[in-house]
Short mmCIF file of C-alpha atoms in Angstrom, two decimals:
data_model
loop_
_atom_site.label_atom_id
_atom_site.label_comp_id
_atom_site.label_asym_id
_atom_site.label_seq_id
_atom_site.Cartn_x
_atom_site.Cartn_y
_atom_site.Cartn_z
CA MET A 1 79.13 122.18 138.43
CA ASP A 2 79.43 124.37 141.29
CA SER A 3 81.78 121.74 142.93
CA LEU A 4 83.85 121.42 140.09
CA PRO A 5 87.42 122.70 139.90
CA ASP A 6 87.74 125.74 137.54
CA ALA A 7 90.20 123.77 135.46
CA ILE A 8 87.34 121.17 134.75
CA ILE A 9 84.80 124.00 133.80
CA GLN A 10 87.13 125.60 131.55
CA TYR A 11 87.61 122.45 129.79
CA ILE A 12 83.90 121.75 129.56
CA LEU A 13 83.23 125.05 128.32
CA SER A 14 86.06 125.46 126.06
CA HIS A 15 84.15 122.57 123.79
CA LEU A 16 81.25 125.10 123.17
CA SER A 17 81.29 126.59 119.90
CA ASN A 18 77.86 127.91 118.84
CA ALA A 19 77.35 131.44 119.48
CA ARG A 20 73.85 131.24 121.14
CA ASP A 21 75.04 128.63 123.61
CA VAL A 22 78.10 130.57 124.48
CA ALA A 23 75.80 133.95 124.99
CA ALA A 24 73.58 131.64 127.08
CA CYS A 25 76.52 130.60 129.23
CA ASN A 26 77.97 133.75 129.83
CA CYS A 27 75.01 134.86 131.67
CA VAL A 28 74.91 131.80 134.05
CA SER A 29 77.83 133.37 136.65
CA LYS A 30 80.83 135.15 136.73
CA ARG A 31 82.63 132.16 137.15
CA TRP A 32 81.33 130.69 133.95
CA ARG A 33 81.87 134.07 131.87
CA GLU A 34 85.58 133.93 132.82
CA SER A 35 85.81 130.37 131.78
CA LEU A 36 84.52 131.15 128.14
CA THR A 37 88.08 132.80 127.76
CA TYR A 38 89.43 129.46 126.71
CA LEU A 39 86.94 129.02 123.98
CA ARG A 40 88.78 127.32 120.87
CA SER A 41 85.86 127.76 118.21
CA LEU A 42 83.02 130.12 117.77
CA TYR A 43 80.56 129.46 115.16
CA PHE A 44 77.77 132.15 114.00
CA PRO A 45 74.73 130.50 112.06
CA ARG A 46 72.79 132.49 109.33
CA ASN A 47 69.92 133.44 111.96
CA SER A 48 72.19 134.31 114.83
CA PHE A 49 70.71 137.95 114.75
CA ASP A 50 67.40 137.63 113.50
CA SER A 51 65.74 138.20 116.83
CA ARG A 52 68.51 140.17 118.62
CA PRO A 53 67.43 142.41 121.16
CA GLY A 54 69.28 145.59 121.99
CA SER A 55 70.76 148.43 119.92
CA TYR A 56 74.18 146.91 119.15
CA SER A 57 74.84 145.81 115.71
CA SER A 58 76.00 142.33 114.43
CA ASP A 59 79.50 143.28 113.89
CA THR A 60 79.57 144.78 117.49
CA VAL A 61 78.17 141.68 118.99
CA VAL A 62 80.62 139.31 117.44
CA TRP A 63 83.53 141.97 118.21
CA LYS A 64 82.44 141.59 121.96
CA MET A 65 82.51 138.00 122.14
CA LEU A 66 85.59 137.56 120.19
CA SER A 67 87.26 140.16 122.84
CA ALA A 68 86.33 138.00 125.64
CA THR A 69 88.37 135.12 124.19
CA ALA A 70 92.19 134.59 124.73
CA CYS A 71 93.11 131.71 122.13
CA LEU A 72 90.64 131.26 119.53
CA GLU A 73 91.47 128.96 116.84
CA GLU A 74 88.63 128.61 114.74
CA LEU A 75 85.87 131.02 113.59
CA VAL A 76 82.99 130.48 111.50
CA VAL A 77 80.75 133.15 110.43
CA TYR A 78 77.40 132.60 108.41
CA SER A 79 75.58 135.71 109.43
CA PRO A 80 75.84 138.98 107.75
CA PHE A 81 78.81 141.23 108.21
CA THR A 82 80.45 144.08 106.92
CA SER A 83 84.27 144.50 105.80
CA ALA A 84 84.86 146.83 108.82
CA GLY A 85 83.63 144.56 111.14
CA LEU A 86 85.56 141.68 109.81
CA ALA A 87 88.60 143.86 109.98
CA SER A 88 88.04 144.52 113.72
CA TRP A 89 87.52 140.82 114.60
CA LEU A 90 90.78 139.70 113.04
CA SER A 91 92.46 142.33 114.74
CA LEU A 92 91.42 140.65 117.92
CA VAL A 93 92.00 136.96 116.88
CA HIS A 94 94.77 136.94 114.39
CA SER A 95 97.84 135.61 116.39
CA SER A 96 95.63 132.58 117.41
CA LEU A 97 93.37 131.89 114.48
CA LYS A 98 93.95 128.71 112.29
CA ASP A 99 90.49 127.92 110.95
CA LEU A 100 88.32 130.66 109.30
CA GLU A 101 85.12 130.09 107.23
CA LEU A 102 83.23 132.99 106.06
CA ARG A 103 79.89 133.21 104.33
CA MET A 104 80.81 136.20 102.06
CA ASP A 105 77.44 137.03 100.22
CA ASN A 106 78.86 139.39 97.74
CA VAL A 107 78.90 137.41 94.66
CA MET A 108 76.77 140.02 92.94
CA ASP A 109 77.93 143.25 94.63
CA TYR A 110 80.33 144.71 92.58
CA GLN A 111 80.65 147.56 94.61
CA ALA A 112 81.97 145.67 97.35
CA CYS A 113 84.95 144.92 95.42
CA LEU A 114 85.56 148.99 95.26
CA ASP A 115 85.42 149.00 99.16
CA SER A 116 88.78 149.69 100.65
CA PRO A 117 89.68 147.36 102.18
CA SER A 118 87.43 144.85 100.86
CA LYS A 119 86.14 141.58 102.71
CA LEU A 120 88.79 139.68 100.98
CA ASP A 121 91.37 142.20 101.71
CA CYS A 122 90.66 141.92 105.39
CA ILE A 123 91.46 138.32 105.49
CA ALA A 124 95.22 139.26 104.84
CA ALA A 125 95.63 140.22 108.76
CA ALA A 126 94.78 136.42 109.78
CA LYS A 127 98.56 135.47 108.62
CA LYS A 128 98.65 132.22 110.55
CA LEU A 129 95.63 130.49 109.07
CA LYS A 130 95.75 126.75 108.11
CA SER A 131 92.49 126.41 106.60
CA LEU A 132 90.24 129.06 104.89
CA LYS A 133 86.87 128.36 103.48
CA LEU A 134 84.69 131.16 101.42
CA TRP A 135 81.06 130.80 100.27
CA GLY A 136 79.56 133.46 97.76
CA VAL A 137 82.47 135.29 96.84
CA LEU A 138 83.09 137.86 94.22
CA MET A 139 86.67 138.00 93.29
CA ALA A 140 86.81 140.35 90.35
CA ASN A 141 90.29 142.21 91.57
CA PRO A 142 93.23 140.38 92.88
CA PRO A 143 93.01 140.27 96.87
CA LYS A 144 95.76 142.31 98.57
CA TRP A 145 96.97 139.28 100.41
CA ASP A 146 100.55 139.07 101.58
CA VAL A 147 101.85 135.22 101.69
CA PHE A 148 99.78 132.67 104.01
CA GLU A 149 102.93 130.74 104.83
CA ASN A 150 100.71 128.17 107.13
CA LEU A 151 97.73 127.86 104.77
CA LEU A 152 97.02 124.31 103.81
CA CYS A 153 93.64 124.15 102.74
CA LEU A 154 91.71 126.91 100.69
CA GLU A 155 87.82 126.29 99.69
CA ILE A 156 85.84 128.73 97.43
CA VAL A 157 82.17 127.83 97.14
CA GLY A 158 79.96 129.71 94.99
CA ALA A 159 81.84 132.24 93.36
CA ARG A 160 82.50 134.54 90.39
CA LEU A 161 86.24 134.67 89.78
CA GLU A 162 88.30 136.27 87.13
CA ASP A 163 91.46 134.86 85.91
CA PRO A 164 93.99 137.46 87.19
CA ALA A 165 92.40 137.52 90.59
CA LEU A 166 92.29 133.71 91.09
CA SER A 167 95.86 133.60 90.13
CA ALA A 168 96.88 136.31 92.39
CA ALA A 169 94.76 134.34 95.42
CA LEU A 170 96.41 131.00 94.66
CA GLY A 171 100.03 132.71 94.42
CA ALA A 172 99.64 133.87 98.15
CA CYS A 173 99.08 130.47 99.13
CA PRO A 174 102.40 128.69 98.18
CA ASN A 175 102.02 125.66 100.48
CA LEU A 176 98.44 124.72 99.68
CA THR A 177 97.89 120.82 100.07
CA ASN A 178 94.15 120.80 99.41
CA LEU A 179 92.54 123.25 97.09
CA VAL A 180 88.63 123.07 96.39
CA LEU A 181 86.90 125.40 93.96
CA LEU A 182 83.36 124.51 93.59
CA ALA A 183 80.20 126.12 91.45
CA CYS A 184 82.48 128.86 90.30
CA GLU A 185 81.91 130.83 87.00
CA GLY A 186 83.82 133.26 85.13
CA VAL A 187 86.82 131.50 84.72
CA ARG A 188 88.44 131.00 81.40
CA SER A 189 91.78 129.80 81.85
CA VAL A 190 93.42 128.40 85.00
CA SER A 191 97.17 127.81 85.53
CA ILE A 192 97.92 126.14 88.96
CA GLU A 193 101.48 125.76 90.21
CA LEU A 194 101.69 124.50 93.49
CA PRO A 195 104.57 122.04 94.73
CA TYR A 196 102.85 120.54 97.84
CA LEU A 197 99.40 120.37 96.38
CA GLU A 198 97.94 116.87 97.18
CA HIS A 199 94.01 116.88 96.71
CA CYS A 200 92.43 119.00 94.17
CA LYS A 201 88.72 119.68 93.21
CA LEU A 202 87.72 121.88 90.64
CA ASP A 203 84.02 122.62 89.42
CA PHE A 204 83.59 125.47 86.84
CA TYR A 205 80.18 126.03 85.22
CA GLY A 206 79.18 128.21 82.40
CA SER A 207 80.20 127.45 78.92
CA GLY A 208 82.37 124.68 79.68
CA ASN A 209 85.09 125.89 77.80
CA CYS A 210 87.67 126.62 80.41
CA SER A 211 91.18 125.51 79.91
CA LEU A 212 93.36 124.10 82.84
CA SER A 213 96.99 123.85 83.23
CA LEU A 214 98.15 122.02 86.45
CA THR A 215 101.84 121.62 87.58
CA CYS A 216 101.75 120.15 91.04
CA PRO A 217 104.24 117.00 91.52
CA GLN A 218 102.80 115.77 94.53
CA ILE A 219 99.02 115.63 93.50
CA GLU A 220 97.24 112.49 94.50
CA LEU A 221 93.36 113.10 93.84
CA LEU A 222 92.25 115.39 91.03
CA GLU A 223 88.80 116.10 90.26
CA VAL A 224 87.70 118.40 87.18
CA GLN A 225 84.35 119.61 85.97
CA GLY A 226 83.92 122.25 83.29
CA CYS A 227 87.26 122.15 81.46
CA SER A 228 87.42 121.47 77.72
CA TRP A 229 91.39 121.60 77.57
CA ILE A 230 93.27 119.99 80.38
CA ARG A 231 97.04 119.47 80.95
CA VAL A 232 98.65 117.81 83.87
CA ARG A 233 102.37 117.42 83.40
CA GLU A 234 103.58 115.97 86.92
CA THR A 235 101.35 112.75 87.33
CA THR A 236 103.81 110.37 89.23
CA CYS A 237 101.86 110.62 92.38
CA LEU A 238 98.19 110.83 90.85
CA ARG A 239 96.03 107.84 92.17
CA ASN A 240 92.25 109.37 91.72
CA LEU A 241 91.35 111.17 88.66
CA SER A 242 88.02 112.38 87.70
CA ILE A 243 87.31 114.48 84.48
CA ALA A 244 83.68 115.36 83.60
CA ASN A 245 82.03 118.32 81.35
CA ASN A 246 78.42 118.72 82.40
CA ALA A 247 78.21 122.69 81.63
CA GLY A 248 75.25 124.59 81.70
CA LYS A 249 75.11 128.27 80.09
CA ASP A 250 72.77 129.66 83.19
CA SER A 251 74.80 132.05 85.15
CA THR A 252 72.12 133.97 87.04
CA TYR A 253 72.67 134.32 90.72
CA ASP A 254 70.95 135.13 93.95
CA PRO A 255 73.12 136.23 96.74
CA GLY A 256 70.60 135.80 99.51
CA MET A 257 70.09 132.08 98.20
CA LEU A 258 73.14 130.40 98.24
CA PHE A 259 72.42 126.91 99.12
CA SER A 260 69.42 126.96 96.71
CA GLN A 261 71.65 128.47 94.05
CA LEU A 262 74.30 125.60 94.65
CA CYS A 263 71.53 123.16 94.30
CA ARG A 264 70.45 124.37 91.15
CA ILE A 265 73.88 124.62 89.65
CA LEU A 266 74.04 120.78 90.39
CA ILE A 267 70.51 120.15 88.56
CA ILE A 268 71.67 122.35 85.35
CA GLY A 269 75.07 120.37 85.41
CA LEU A 270 72.60 117.06 85.16
CA LEU A 271 70.14 118.55 82.57
CA CYS A 272 72.64 120.37 80.29
CA ASP A 273 75.19 117.55 79.58
CA ALA A 274 75.11 118.25 75.79
CA LEU A 275 76.86 121.66 76.43
CA GLY A 276 79.73 120.19 77.97
CA ARG A 277 82.93 118.91 75.64
CA VAL A 278 86.35 117.61 76.49
CA TYR A 279 88.36 118.39 73.41
CA MET A 280 92.14 117.85 74.60
CA VAL A 281 93.91 116.17 77.68
CA ASP A 282 97.69 115.95 78.24
CA PHE A 283 98.63 113.82 81.21
CA GLY A 284 101.70 111.56 80.12
CA LYS A 285 102.02 108.08 81.79
CA LEU A 286 99.49 107.66 84.65
CA SER A 287 101.81 104.80 86.46
CA ALA A 288 99.97 105.37 90.02
CA LEU A 289 96.61 105.83 88.65
CA GLU A 290 94.05 103.35 90.69
CA SER A 291 90.65 104.92 89.86
CA LEU A 292 89.77 106.91 86.88
CA SER A 293 86.25 108.78 86.00
CA MET A 294 85.24 110.03 82.74
CA ARG A 295 81.86 111.52 82.38
CA GLY A 296 80.25 114.15 79.96
CA VAL A 297 77.90 114.01 77.00
CA GLN A 298 80.90 114.36 74.22
CA TRP A 299 84.59 113.66 74.46
CA CYS A 300 86.69 113.78 71.14
CA TRP A 301 87.92 110.45 70.76
CA ASP A 302 91.37 111.25 70.59
CA ALA A 303 91.16 112.45 74.48
CA ILE A 304 89.19 109.12 75.49
CA SER A 305 91.89 106.71 73.47
CA LYS A 306 94.51 108.81 75.19
CA MET A 307 93.27 108.53 78.84
CA LEU A 308 92.82 104.56 78.24
CA GLU A 309 96.36 104.24 76.91
CA TRP A 310 97.64 106.47 79.57
CA SER A 311 95.90 104.60 82.51
CA ASN A 312 96.52 101.09 81.70
CA GLU A 313 97.35 100.40 85.60
CA VAL A 314 93.92 101.28 86.58
CA LYS A 315 91.80 99.41 88.95
CA HIS A 316 88.35 100.96 89.01
CA LEU A 317 87.06 102.71 85.75
CA TYR A 318 84.10 104.59 85.65
CA MET A 319 82.81 105.68 82.09
CA LYS A 320 79.70 107.74 81.08
CA VAL A 321 80.30 109.50 78.10
CA GLU A 322 77.50 109.63 75.48
CA PHE A 323 79.23 110.68 72.35
CA THR A 324 82.54 111.49 70.62
CA GLY A 325 83.18 113.62 67.57
CA ASP A 326 84.58 117.21 67.13
CA LEU A 327 82.93 120.36 67.52
CA GLU A 328 79.02 120.32 66.80
CA ALA A 329 78.89 116.58 65.42
CA LEU A 330 77.79 114.09 67.89
CA LEU A 331 79.25 110.81 66.92
CA PRO A 332 78.96 107.14 68.36
CA PHE A 333 82.06 105.72 69.64
CA PRO A 334 83.93 103.58 67.03
CA GLU A 335 84.22 99.81 67.80
CA VAL A 336 86.49 98.55 70.52
CA ASP A 337 87.95 95.16 70.76
CA PHE A 338 87.13 93.26 73.82
CA VAL A 339 90.43 91.40 74.00
CA GLU A 340 92.59 94.45 73.45
CA PHE A 341 90.60 96.46 75.85
CA PHE A 342 91.02 94.09 78.78
CA ASN A 343 94.57 93.00 78.11
CA SER A 344 95.79 96.84 77.90
CA HIS A 345 93.91 97.08 81.52
CA PRO A 346 95.14 93.89 83.24
CA LYS A 347 94.80 95.30 86.90
CA LEU A 348 91.08 96.45 86.42
CA GLN A 349 88.81 95.23 89.23
CA LYS A 350 85.77 97.12 88.89
CA PHE A 351 84.26 98.49 85.60
CA ASP A 352 81.52 100.82 85.78
CA ILE A 353 80.42 101.28 81.86
CA GLN A 354 77.44 103.35 80.61
CA GLY A 355 76.52 105.12 77.48
CA ALA A 356 78.53 104.82 74.41
CA MET A 357 81.33 102.60 75.83
CA PHE A 358 79.09 99.63 76.50
CA ALA A 359 77.75 99.65 72.74
CA ALA A 360 81.30 100.14 71.48
CA LEU A 361 82.32 96.85 73.16
CA CYS A 362 78.97 95.21 71.96
CA GLN A 363 79.80 95.83 68.16
CA LYS A 364 79.76 93.08 65.34
CA ASN A 365 83.46 92.35 65.60
CA SER A 366 84.42 93.42 69.42
CA LEU A 367 84.54 89.53 70.22
CA LYS A 368 86.27 88.39 67.17
CA ASN A 369 89.97 88.14 68.65
CA VAL A 370 88.70 85.99 71.61
CA GLU A 371 91.07 83.00 71.99
CA PRO A 372 90.67 79.91 74.31
CA GLY A 373 93.20 81.01 76.70
CA PHE A 374 92.03 84.46 76.93
CA VAL A 375 91.08 85.58 80.50
CA ILE A 376 90.21 88.81 82.49
CA PRO A 377 92.64 88.30 85.58
CA CYS A 378 91.52 90.80 88.15
CA LEU A 379 88.17 91.76 87.27
CA GLU A 380 85.73 91.41 90.42
CA GLU A 381 82.95 93.87 89.86
CA VAL A 382 80.93 95.11 86.65
CA VAL A 383 78.13 98.00 86.65
CA VAL A 384 76.42 97.92 83.01
CA GLN A 385 73.62 100.47 81.96
CA VAL A 386 71.47 99.32 79.39
CA ARG A 387 68.99 101.72 77.69
CA SER A 388 68.26 100.29 74.33
CA PRO A 389 67.29 97.00 73.01
CA LEU A 390 69.37 97.63 69.71
CA ASN A 391 72.01 95.28 69.07
CA ALA A 392 70.37 93.09 71.58
CA GLU A 393 72.48 89.85 70.73
CA GLN A 394 75.72 91.60 70.59
CA LYS A 395 75.05 93.06 73.93
CA MET A 396 74.12 89.57 75.52
CA ASN A 397 77.22 88.00 74.07
CA THR A 398 79.60 90.70 75.60
CA LEU A 399 77.40 90.20 79.01
CA GLU A 400 78.09 86.49 78.69
CA SER A 401 81.84 87.17 77.76
CA LEU A 402 82.15 89.07 80.89
CA LEU A 403 80.86 86.45 83.11
CA LYS A 404 82.92 83.51 81.34
CA TYR A 405 86.33 85.12 81.15
CA GLY A 406 86.07 87.15 84.31
CA LYS A 407 87.56 84.27 86.60
CA ASN A 408 87.27 86.55 89.78
CA LEU A 409 84.15 88.14 88.71
CA LYS A 410 81.96 88.35 91.97
CA LYS A 411 79.23 90.83 90.88
CA MET A 412 77.66 92.15 87.86
CA VAL A 413 75.06 94.85 88.13
CA ILE A 414 72.74 95.40 85.11
CA ARG A 415 70.96 98.57 85.40
CA ILE A 416 67.77 98.92 83.12
CA LEU A 417 67.31 102.54 82.41
CA GLN A 418 64.39 104.11 80.46
CA MET A 419 64.27 101.34 78.04
CA LYS A 420 61.26 102.32 75.99
CA SER A 421 59.80 100.47 72.90
CA SER A 422 56.79 99.25 71.56
CA HIS A 423 58.67 96.87 69.75
CA SER A 424 58.63 93.27 70.74
CA SER A 425 62.66 93.02 70.68
CA THR A 426 62.28 95.03 74.18
CA ASP A 427 60.59 92.24 75.87
CA GLU A 428 62.41 89.58 74.30
CA PHE A 429 65.82 91.52 75.24
CA PHE A 430 64.54 91.76 78.82
CA ASP A 431 63.86 88.37 79.25
CA GLU A 432 67.22 87.19 77.84
CA ILE A 433 68.80 89.51 80.68
CA CYS A 434 66.43 88.07 83.20
CA ARG A 435 67.56 84.52 82.00
CA LEU A 436 71.31 85.68 82.49
CA ARG A 437 70.59 86.58 85.84
CA PHE A 438 68.80 83.22 86.78
CA MET A 439 71.70 81.15 85.26
CA ASN A 440 74.09 83.31 87.36
CA ARG A 441 72.10 84.49 90.33
CA LYS A 442 75.02 84.47 92.75
CA ILE A 443 76.68 86.98 90.61
CA VAL A 444 74.15 88.81 88.40
CA ARG A 445 71.82 91.69 89.84
CA ILE A 446 69.19 93.58 87.84
CA GLU A 447 68.31 97.13 89.12
#
């Protein structure tokens, strides 16, 4: 290394990012220490200061490292810090900083919202940010931000949000193209108007009764979890859409265990499906939609039928909805005509069908309109989940019809999930599925 020109050493060391590695290199020689001026990124892990010797606070150590850089573009801090420390850091690097990621750890600390300035307020100094990611945020009051003209990506994970605060934060980011709000609670009504937004992922947990209004003419990907009322008016560019409402009522939060809490939120979402309902959707024509996913225990049938009607150009359809009905009534799906369904979705290539929708296609009269010339022209892959031997004959007829009329079908996966019964019909039904697999072993697979 000693024989290398300064420019080469500067280039090599500029690719370091972990604060511990940077600190170690800083002690090697004066030449190396001067080369670290050209660092582009600094990352402080959660345990950066667990065994730190000396009398300096963690805020001061970070400040000293940042003061040695000349053109830092990315700063990631998972270690604890104060609002005063954050303000001092950003005063050093605000002119060059483009990407900022902070583990805030104040989701339960209401006193932190009263600090002036708060941690959120301090971020306003980094006016040239292109990407902002925040973990464990309490946003009870609107942050004192001006306008982030260059901000394209905003991600907030594990947060307590109040509607006015969220609205003010989004209003300060008018040019966003990517918005991610994951494991957020406290939101009751969300209105998003961002003219350049292309990708949006929203995950609200709690009662599952949140309402969403989205006006984003450039939106291409939308994933929504935890909303019962959804209105998206501008859909000409929307290609991928996922709607789920697997809400849980547990809203406890441990600010010191963010990762564990997020994992628990996901588990709660899986175990408390029955609390999530989708009542109303308003999308208009989904002419560009290629992939649609509908999940949850209960959807109003009007919402399901409208989504299926609007998405008649879809290529990939995933449905895992257990019941329909309004309010507390959990009802099975009404009968769905097999021919009408596939005729209204002529471009469907992959169909992942679980729960009540498969049962609705397996009713007594679902196949009554099948005519000799009927085909399913584009279907290539079907995934079916079977959990009950009820209506076994109709279910087998539907599976056989998919094979018969899907002229381009290349793969059918039949998933047997917890099909428990002491009745002999269970064994007979499974034998029929095995027979179907044997007769079509190049296409059918049992899981």
